[in-house]
Coordinates of C-alpha atoms and ligand atoms in Angstrom, one line a residue:
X309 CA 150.9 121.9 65.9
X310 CA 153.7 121.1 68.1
X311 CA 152.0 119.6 71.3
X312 CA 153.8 118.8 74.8
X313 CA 152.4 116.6 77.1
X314 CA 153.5 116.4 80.6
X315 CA 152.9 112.5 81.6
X316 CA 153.2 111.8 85.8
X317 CA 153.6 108.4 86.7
X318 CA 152.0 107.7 90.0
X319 CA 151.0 104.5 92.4
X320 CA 148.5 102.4 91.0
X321 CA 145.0 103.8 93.3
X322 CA 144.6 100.0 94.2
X323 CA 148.1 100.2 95.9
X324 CA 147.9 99.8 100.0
X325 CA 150.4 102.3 100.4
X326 CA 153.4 101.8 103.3
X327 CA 154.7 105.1 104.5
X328 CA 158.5 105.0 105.1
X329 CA 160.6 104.8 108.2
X330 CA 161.4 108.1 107.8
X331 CA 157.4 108.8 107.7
X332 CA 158.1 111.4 104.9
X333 CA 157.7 109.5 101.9
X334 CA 156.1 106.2 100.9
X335 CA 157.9 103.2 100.2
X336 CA 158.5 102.2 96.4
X337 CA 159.1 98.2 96.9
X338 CA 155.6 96.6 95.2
X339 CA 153.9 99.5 94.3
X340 CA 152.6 99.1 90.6
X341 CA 153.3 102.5 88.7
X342 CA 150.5 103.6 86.0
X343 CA 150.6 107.6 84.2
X344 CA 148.4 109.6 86.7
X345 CA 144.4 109.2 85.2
X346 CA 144.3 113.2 84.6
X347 CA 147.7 112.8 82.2
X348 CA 145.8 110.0 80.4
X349 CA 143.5 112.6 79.4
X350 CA 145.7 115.2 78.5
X351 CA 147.9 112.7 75.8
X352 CA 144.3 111.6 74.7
X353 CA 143.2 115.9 73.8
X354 CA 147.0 116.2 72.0
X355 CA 146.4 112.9 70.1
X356 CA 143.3 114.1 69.2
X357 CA 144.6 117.4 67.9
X358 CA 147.6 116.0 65.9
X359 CA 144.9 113.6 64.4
X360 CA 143.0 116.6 63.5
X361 CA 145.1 119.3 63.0
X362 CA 148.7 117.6 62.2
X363 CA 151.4 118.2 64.2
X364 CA 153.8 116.4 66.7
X365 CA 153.3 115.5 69.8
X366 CA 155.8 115.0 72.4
X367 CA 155.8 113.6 75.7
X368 CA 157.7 114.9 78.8
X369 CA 158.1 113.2 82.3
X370 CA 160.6 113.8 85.2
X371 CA 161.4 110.7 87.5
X372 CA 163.5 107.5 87.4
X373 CA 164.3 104.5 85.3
X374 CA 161.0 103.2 85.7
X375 CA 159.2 106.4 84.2
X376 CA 160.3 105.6 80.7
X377 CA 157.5 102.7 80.6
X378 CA 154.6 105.6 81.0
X379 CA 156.3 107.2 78.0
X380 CA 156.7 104.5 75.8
X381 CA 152.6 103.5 76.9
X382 CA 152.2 107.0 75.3
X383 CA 154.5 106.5 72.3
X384 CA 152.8 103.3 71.8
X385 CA 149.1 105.4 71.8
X386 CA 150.2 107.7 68.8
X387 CA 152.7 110.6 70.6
X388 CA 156.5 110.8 68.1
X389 CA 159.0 111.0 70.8
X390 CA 159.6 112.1 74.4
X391 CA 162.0 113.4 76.9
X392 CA 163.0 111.4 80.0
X393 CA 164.2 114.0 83.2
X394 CA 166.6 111.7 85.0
X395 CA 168.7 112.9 87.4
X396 CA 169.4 112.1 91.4
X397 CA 168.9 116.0 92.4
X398 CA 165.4 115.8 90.5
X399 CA 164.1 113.3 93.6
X400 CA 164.6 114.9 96.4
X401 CA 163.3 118.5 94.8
X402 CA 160.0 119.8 95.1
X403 CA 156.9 121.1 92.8
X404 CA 158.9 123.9 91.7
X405 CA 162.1 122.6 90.7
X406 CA 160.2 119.9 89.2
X407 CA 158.5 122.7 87.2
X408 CA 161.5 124.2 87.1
X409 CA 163.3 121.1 84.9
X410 CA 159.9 120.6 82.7
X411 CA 160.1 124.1 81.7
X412 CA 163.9 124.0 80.7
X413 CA 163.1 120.9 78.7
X414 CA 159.7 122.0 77.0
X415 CA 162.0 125.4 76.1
X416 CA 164.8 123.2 74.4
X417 CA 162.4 121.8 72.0
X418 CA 162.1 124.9 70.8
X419 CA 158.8 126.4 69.6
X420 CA 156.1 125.3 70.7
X421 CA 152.1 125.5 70.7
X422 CA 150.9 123.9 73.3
X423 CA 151.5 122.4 76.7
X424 CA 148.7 120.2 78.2
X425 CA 148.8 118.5 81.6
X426 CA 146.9 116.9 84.6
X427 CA 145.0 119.1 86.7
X428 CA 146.9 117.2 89.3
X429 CA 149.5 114.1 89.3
X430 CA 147.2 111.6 91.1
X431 CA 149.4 110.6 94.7
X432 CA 150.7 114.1 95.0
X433 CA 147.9 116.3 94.3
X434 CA 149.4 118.9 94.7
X435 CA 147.9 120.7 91.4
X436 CA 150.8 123.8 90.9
X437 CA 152.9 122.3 88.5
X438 CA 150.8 123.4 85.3
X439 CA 150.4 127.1 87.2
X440 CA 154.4 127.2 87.5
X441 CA 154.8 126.1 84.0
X442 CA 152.4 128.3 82.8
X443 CA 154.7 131.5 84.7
X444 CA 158.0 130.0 84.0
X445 CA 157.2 129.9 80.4
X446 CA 155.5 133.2 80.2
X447 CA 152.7 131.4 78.6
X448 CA 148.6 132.1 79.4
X449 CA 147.0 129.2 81.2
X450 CA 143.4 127.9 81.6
X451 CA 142.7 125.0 83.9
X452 CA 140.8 122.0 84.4
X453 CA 139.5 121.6 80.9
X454 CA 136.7 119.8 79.9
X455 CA 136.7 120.7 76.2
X456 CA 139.3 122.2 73.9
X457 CA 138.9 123.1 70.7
X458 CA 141.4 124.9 68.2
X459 CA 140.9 127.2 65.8
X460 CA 142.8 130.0 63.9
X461 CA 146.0 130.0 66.4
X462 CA 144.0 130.1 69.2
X463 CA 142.0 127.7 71.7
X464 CA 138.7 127.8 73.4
X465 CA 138.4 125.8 76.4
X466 CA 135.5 124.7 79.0
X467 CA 135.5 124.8 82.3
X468 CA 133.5 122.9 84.6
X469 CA 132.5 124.9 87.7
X470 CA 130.8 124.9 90.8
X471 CA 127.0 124.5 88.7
X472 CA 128.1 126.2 85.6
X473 CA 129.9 125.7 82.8
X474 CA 132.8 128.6 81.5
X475 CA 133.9 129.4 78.0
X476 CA 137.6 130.7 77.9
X477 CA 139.5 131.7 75.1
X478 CA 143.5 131.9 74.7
X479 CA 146.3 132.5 72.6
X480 CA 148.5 129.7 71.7
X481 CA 150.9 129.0 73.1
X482 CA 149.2 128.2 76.4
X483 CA 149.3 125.6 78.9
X484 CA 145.9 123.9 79.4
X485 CA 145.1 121.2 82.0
X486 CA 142.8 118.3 81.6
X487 CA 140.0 117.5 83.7
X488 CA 138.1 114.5 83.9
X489 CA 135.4 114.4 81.0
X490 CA 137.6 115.7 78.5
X491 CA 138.2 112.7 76.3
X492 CA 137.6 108.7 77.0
X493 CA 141.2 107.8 76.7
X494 CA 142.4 105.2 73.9
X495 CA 144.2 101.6 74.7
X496 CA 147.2 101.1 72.7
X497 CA 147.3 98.4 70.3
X498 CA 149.7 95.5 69.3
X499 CA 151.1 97.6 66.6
X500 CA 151.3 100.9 68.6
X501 CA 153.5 98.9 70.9
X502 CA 155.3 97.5 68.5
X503 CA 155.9 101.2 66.5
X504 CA 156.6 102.6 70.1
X505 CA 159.9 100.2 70.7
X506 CA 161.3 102.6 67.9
X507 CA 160.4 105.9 68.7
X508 CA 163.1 108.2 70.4
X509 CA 163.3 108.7 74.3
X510 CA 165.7 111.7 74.8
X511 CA 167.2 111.1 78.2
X512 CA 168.2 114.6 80.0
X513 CA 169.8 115.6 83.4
X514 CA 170.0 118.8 85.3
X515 CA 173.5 119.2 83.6
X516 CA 171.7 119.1 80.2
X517 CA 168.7 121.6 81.1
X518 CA 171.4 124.0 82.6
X519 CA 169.8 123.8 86.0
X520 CA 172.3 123.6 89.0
X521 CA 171.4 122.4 92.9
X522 CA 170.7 125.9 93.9
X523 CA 167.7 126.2 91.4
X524 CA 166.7 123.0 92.4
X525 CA 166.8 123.2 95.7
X526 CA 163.9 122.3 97.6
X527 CA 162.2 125.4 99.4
X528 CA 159.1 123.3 100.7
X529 CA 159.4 120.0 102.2
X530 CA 157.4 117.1 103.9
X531 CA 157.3 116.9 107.6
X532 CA 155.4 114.4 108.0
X533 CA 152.8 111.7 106.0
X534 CA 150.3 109.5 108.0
X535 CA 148.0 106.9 107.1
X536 CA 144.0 107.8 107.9
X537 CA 143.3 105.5 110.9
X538 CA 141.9 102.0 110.4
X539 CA 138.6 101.5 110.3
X540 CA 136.9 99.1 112.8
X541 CA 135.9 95.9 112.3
X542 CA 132.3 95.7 110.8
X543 CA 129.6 94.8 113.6
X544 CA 126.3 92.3 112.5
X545 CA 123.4 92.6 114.3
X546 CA 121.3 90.2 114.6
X547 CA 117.8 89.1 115.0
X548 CA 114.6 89.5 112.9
X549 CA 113.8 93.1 111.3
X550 CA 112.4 94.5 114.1
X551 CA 114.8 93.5 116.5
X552 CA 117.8 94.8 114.2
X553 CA 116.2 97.9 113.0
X554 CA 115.8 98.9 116.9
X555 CA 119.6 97.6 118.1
X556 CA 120.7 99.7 114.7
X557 CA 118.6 103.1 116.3
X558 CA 120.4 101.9 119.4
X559 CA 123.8 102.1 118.7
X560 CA 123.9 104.8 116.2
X561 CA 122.2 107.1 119.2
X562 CA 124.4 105.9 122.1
X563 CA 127.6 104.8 120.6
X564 CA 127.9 106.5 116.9
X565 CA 126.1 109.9 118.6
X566 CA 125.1 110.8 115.0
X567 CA 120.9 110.5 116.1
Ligands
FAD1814 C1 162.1 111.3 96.9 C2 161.2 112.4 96.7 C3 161.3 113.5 97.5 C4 160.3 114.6 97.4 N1 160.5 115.6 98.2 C5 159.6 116.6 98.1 C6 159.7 117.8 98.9 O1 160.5 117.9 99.8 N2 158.7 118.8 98.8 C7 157.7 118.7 97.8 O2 156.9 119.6 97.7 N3 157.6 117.6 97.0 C8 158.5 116.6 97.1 N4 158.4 115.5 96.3 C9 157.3 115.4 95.3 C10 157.7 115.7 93.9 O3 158.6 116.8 93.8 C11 156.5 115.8 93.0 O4 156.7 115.1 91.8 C12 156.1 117.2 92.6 O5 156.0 118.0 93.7 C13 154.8 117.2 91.7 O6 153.8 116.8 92.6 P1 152.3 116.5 92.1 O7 152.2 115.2 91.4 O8 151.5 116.7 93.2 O9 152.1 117.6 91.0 P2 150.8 118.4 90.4 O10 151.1 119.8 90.4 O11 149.6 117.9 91.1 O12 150.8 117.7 88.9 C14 150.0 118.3 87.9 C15 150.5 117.9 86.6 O13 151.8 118.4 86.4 C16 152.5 117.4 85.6 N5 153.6 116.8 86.4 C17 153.8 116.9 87.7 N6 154.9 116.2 88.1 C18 155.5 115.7 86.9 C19 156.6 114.9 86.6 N7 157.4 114.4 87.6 N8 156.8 114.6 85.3 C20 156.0 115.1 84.3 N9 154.9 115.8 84.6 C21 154.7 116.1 85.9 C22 151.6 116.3 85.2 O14 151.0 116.7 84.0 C23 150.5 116.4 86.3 O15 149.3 115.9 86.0 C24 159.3 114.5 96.4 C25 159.2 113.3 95.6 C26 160.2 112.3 95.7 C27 160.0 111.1 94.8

């Protein structure tokens, strides 16, 4: 089995994010960068298959310098090597040319069997890179995966819906994404890390993939990115139970309006 992960790296969730001058964009100085939770899970499934099954697994992730330190955390966890997508045109581009530039590089490692991902990159959410992988490889694709299982050159996958809970079976190659509750992702260890600092990191541009500005273009962009309002201060009401239950009644029906 020859597995590709696609690895995100995203703002730590604990980050107070700063929106840009521009107001399109957030501002990179301090953030802490971790792989996006849902990519956690999908290197976790491919680990587990390899373990299982045999295979390769190789990790793929588009963005800067600082990107290569979610890859080696997944070389250091068990994957064998992975591809860094560096290039200036790739930061300004949107979902699809950043599908675009995964595609061309899961294609150049030649045959494949499968391609798991995030159901979303955490920060973005904008969830269509898997479905634009899945077209621009010409591969099947079942999302949000809870289970996967592989058998006989071919996968069954669970769903988790809206009360229910769906079987689906594919072909392989496929692209699958990972849901929450697919796996309880491994730490690496001391001697993962260690076996990581000599694992290859192939680093490609657009050049390399054979994609020029004009595929890479942006066709969607951001207008505009806003910060939720902040909350008000907390109010403490005083007084003994009685006294605070009724100034509570009070102010949720005169000020709040919600009674
Ligand atoms: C400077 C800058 C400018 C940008 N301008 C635009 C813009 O104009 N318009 C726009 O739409 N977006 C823009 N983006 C966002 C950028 O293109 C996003 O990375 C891309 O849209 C994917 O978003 P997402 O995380 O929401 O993807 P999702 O579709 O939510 O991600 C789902 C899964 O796809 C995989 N995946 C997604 N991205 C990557 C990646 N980079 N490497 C490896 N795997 C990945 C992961 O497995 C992930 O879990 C910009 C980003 C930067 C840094």
């Amino acid at each position: 089995m020859k597995i590709i992960v696609c690895v995100k790296q995203v703002p730590d969730t604990e980050t107070r994010v700063k929106i840009r001058a521009s107001g399109t964009g957030i501002e990179e100085e301090g953030v802490n960068w971790i792989v996006s939770p849902y990519d956690e899970f999908a290197v976790e499934e491919a680990l587990r298959i390899k373990e299982a099954k045999g295979g390769e697994v190789v990790l793929v992730s588009l963005g800067p310098d600082r990107v290569q330190a979610a890859l080696r955390n997944g070389l250091a966890l068990g994957a064998d090597s992975a591809v860094h997508l560096k290039d200036a045109s790739f930061g300004a581009t949107d979902t699809l040319g950043t599908a675009r530039a995964l595609a061309a590089a899961i294609k150049a490692v030649g045959s494949i069997d499968l391609v798991l991902t995030g159901q979303q990159g955490v920060g973005g959410d904008n969830g269509q890179v898997p479905a634009l992988l899945a077209e621009l490889l010409d591969l099947p694709q079942v999302t949000m995966a809870v289970k996967v299982e592989i058998q006989d050159g071919r996968a069954t996958v669970e769903r988790e819906i809206e009360g229910a809970r769906e079987v689906w079976e594919t072909s392989l190659p496929a692209v699958v994404s990972a849901q929450k509750g697919l796996n309880e992702p491994r730490y690496a260890n001391l001697k993962g890390i260690m076996a990581a600092k000599k694992k290859p990191i192939d680093v490609k541009d657009a050049a390399a993939l054979g994609l020029d500005g004009a595929t890479l273009a942006p066709r969607t962009r951001v207008v505009a990115m806003e910060l939720p309002p902040a909350r008000p201060a907390v109010r403490m009401i005083e007084g003994d139970p009685e006294a605070q239950a009724k100034e509570l009644l009070r102010l949720l029906h005169e000020e709040a309006k919600v009674i």
